[in-house]
Coordinates of C-alpha atoms in Angstrom, one line a residue:
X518 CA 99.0 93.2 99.6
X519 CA 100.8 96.0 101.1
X520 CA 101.4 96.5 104.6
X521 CA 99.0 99.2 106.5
X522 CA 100.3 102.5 107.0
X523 CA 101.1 103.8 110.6
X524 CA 99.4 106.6 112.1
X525 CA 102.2 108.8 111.3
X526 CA 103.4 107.0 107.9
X527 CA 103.3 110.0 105.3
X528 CA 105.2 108.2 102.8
X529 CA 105.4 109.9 99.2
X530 CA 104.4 107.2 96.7
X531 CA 104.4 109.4 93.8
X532 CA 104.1 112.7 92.2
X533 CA 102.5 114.0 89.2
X534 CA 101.5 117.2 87.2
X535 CA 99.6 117.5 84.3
X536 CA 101.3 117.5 81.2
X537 CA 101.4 121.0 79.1
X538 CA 99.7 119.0 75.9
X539 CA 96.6 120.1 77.6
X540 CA 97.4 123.6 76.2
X541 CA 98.3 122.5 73.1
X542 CA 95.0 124.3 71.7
X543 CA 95.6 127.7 73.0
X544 CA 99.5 127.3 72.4
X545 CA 98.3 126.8 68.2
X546 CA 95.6 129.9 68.2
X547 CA 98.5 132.0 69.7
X548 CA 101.1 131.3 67.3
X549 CA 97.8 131.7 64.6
X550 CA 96.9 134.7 65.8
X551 CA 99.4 136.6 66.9
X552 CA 102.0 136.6 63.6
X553 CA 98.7 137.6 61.7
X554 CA 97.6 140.0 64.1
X555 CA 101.7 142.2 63.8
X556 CA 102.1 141.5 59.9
X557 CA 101.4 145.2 58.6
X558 CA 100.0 147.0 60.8
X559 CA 101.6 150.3 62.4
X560 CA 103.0 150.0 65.4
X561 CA 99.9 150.5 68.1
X562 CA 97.9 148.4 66.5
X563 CA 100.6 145.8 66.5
X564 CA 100.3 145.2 70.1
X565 CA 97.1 143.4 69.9
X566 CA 99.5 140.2 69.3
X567 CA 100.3 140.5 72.9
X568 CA 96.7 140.0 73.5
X569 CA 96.6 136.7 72.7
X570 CA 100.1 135.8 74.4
X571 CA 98.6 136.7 77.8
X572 CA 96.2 133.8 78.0
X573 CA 98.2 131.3 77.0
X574 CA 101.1 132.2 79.5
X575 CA 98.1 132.0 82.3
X576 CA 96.6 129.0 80.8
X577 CA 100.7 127.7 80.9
X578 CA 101.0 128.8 84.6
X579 CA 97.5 127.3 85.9
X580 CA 98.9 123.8 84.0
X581 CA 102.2 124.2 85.6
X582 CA 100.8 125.1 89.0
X583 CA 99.2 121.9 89.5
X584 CA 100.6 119.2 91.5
X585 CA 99.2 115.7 92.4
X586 CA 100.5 113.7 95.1
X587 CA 99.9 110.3 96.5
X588 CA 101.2 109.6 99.9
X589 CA 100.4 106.6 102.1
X590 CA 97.5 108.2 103.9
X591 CA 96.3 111.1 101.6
X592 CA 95.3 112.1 98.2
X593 CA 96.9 115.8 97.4
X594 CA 96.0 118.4 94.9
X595 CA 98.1 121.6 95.1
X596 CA 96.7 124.2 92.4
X597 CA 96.4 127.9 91.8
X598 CA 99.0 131.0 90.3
X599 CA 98.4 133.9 92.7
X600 CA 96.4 132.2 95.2
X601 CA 97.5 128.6 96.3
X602 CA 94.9 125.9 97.6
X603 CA 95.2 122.1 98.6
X604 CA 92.9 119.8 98.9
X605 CA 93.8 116.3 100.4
X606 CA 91.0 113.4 100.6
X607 CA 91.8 110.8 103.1
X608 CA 92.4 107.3 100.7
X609 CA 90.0 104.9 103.1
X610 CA 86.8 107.5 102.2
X611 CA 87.8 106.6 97.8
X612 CA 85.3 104.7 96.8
X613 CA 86.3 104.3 93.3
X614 CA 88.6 105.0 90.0
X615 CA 88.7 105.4 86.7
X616 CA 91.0 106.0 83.6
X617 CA 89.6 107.7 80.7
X618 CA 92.2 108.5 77.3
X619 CA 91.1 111.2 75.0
X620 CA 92.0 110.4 71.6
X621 CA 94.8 113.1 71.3
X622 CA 96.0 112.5 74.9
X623 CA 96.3 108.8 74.0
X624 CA 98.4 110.1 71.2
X625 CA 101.2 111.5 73.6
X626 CA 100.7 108.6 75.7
X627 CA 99.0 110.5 78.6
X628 CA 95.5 109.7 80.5
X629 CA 93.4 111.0 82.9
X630 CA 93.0 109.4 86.3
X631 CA 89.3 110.2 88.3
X632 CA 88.6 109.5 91.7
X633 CA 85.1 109.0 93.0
X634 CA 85.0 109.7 97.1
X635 CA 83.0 110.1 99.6
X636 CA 84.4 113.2 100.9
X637 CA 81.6 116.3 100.7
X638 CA 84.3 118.7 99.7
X639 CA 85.5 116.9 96.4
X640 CA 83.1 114.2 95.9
X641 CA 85.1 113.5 92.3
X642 CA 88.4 114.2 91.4
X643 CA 90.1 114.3 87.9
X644 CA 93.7 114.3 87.4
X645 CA 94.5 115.4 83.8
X646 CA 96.9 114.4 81.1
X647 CA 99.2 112.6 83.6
X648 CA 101.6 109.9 81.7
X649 CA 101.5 105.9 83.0
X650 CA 98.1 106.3 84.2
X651 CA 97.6 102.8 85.0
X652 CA 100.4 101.9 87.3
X653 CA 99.4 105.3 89.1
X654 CA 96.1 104.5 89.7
X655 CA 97.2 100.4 90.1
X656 CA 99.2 102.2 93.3
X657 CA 96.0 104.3 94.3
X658 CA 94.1 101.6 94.6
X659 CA 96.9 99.4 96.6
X660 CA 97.2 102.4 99.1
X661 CA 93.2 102.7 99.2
X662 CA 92.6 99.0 100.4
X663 CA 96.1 99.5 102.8
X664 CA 94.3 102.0 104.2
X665 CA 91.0 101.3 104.5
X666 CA 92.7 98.0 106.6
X667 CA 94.9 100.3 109.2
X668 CA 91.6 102.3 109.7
X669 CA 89.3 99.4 109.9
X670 CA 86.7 100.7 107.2
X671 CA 84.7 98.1 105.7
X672 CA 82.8 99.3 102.3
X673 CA 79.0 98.8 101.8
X674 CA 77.6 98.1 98.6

């Protein structure tokens, strides 16, 4: 059992971001579409290819964007391009994880990680295409129970 965190231990435990394999989808209509869309036609009309390009660079940017971290005390999601948000969940309210491997995700080696809480403003939380998923959420749930033992929190089934 770990030892329970201080009131001002912030330790990083780790870091994460989704992997780009989640764009993998849009990344193969694009390079479809857009050779198909410039192959002989005159030069205006050519420019449609670009249509395509521009959702997939914002659907590369909202992937690479992301960032998940695990400290001692908190649960952190960073996301957004233009405008950037965090959300942090404090670990004692978690009431529960999961892993879940989509066939083609399981093919890269990569999982998802979800987090059910009791926290209003992000009662479930799902952290996408992240690699070793089970020693990261083996780790979540050490820091959960380290937690819930600094802050006294007993759970209530």
């Amino acid at each position: 059992m770990l030892p329970a965190p201080t009131a001002s231990d912030n330790t990083v435990i780790w870091t994460a971001r989704p992997s780009q394999w989640l764009n993998v989808p849009t990344f193969f209509v694009v390079a479809m579409a857009v050779p198909l869309s410039v192959v002989g036609l005159p030069w205006p009309f050519s420019m449609v290819g670009l249509v395509f390009v521009l959702p997939a660079l914002w659907s590369y940017l909202v992937v690479r964007c992301t960032r998940y971290t695990l400290t001692a005390r908190h649960l952190r999601i960073e996301f957004g391009v233009l405008t950037r948000h965090t959300e942090e969940v404090e670990l004692y309210r978690i009431e529960d994880t999961g892993l879940s491997a989509p066939f083609f995700l399981r093919l890269m080696g990569l999982g998802n990680l979800y987090v059910l809480g009791s926290d209003r403003s992000t009662p479930r939380i799902n952290l996408q295409a992240l690699t070793d998923t089970e020693s990261k959420r083996q780790q979540l749930r050490d820091q959960v129970e380290a937690a819930r033992v600094a802050k006294g929190v007993r759970v209530i089934e």
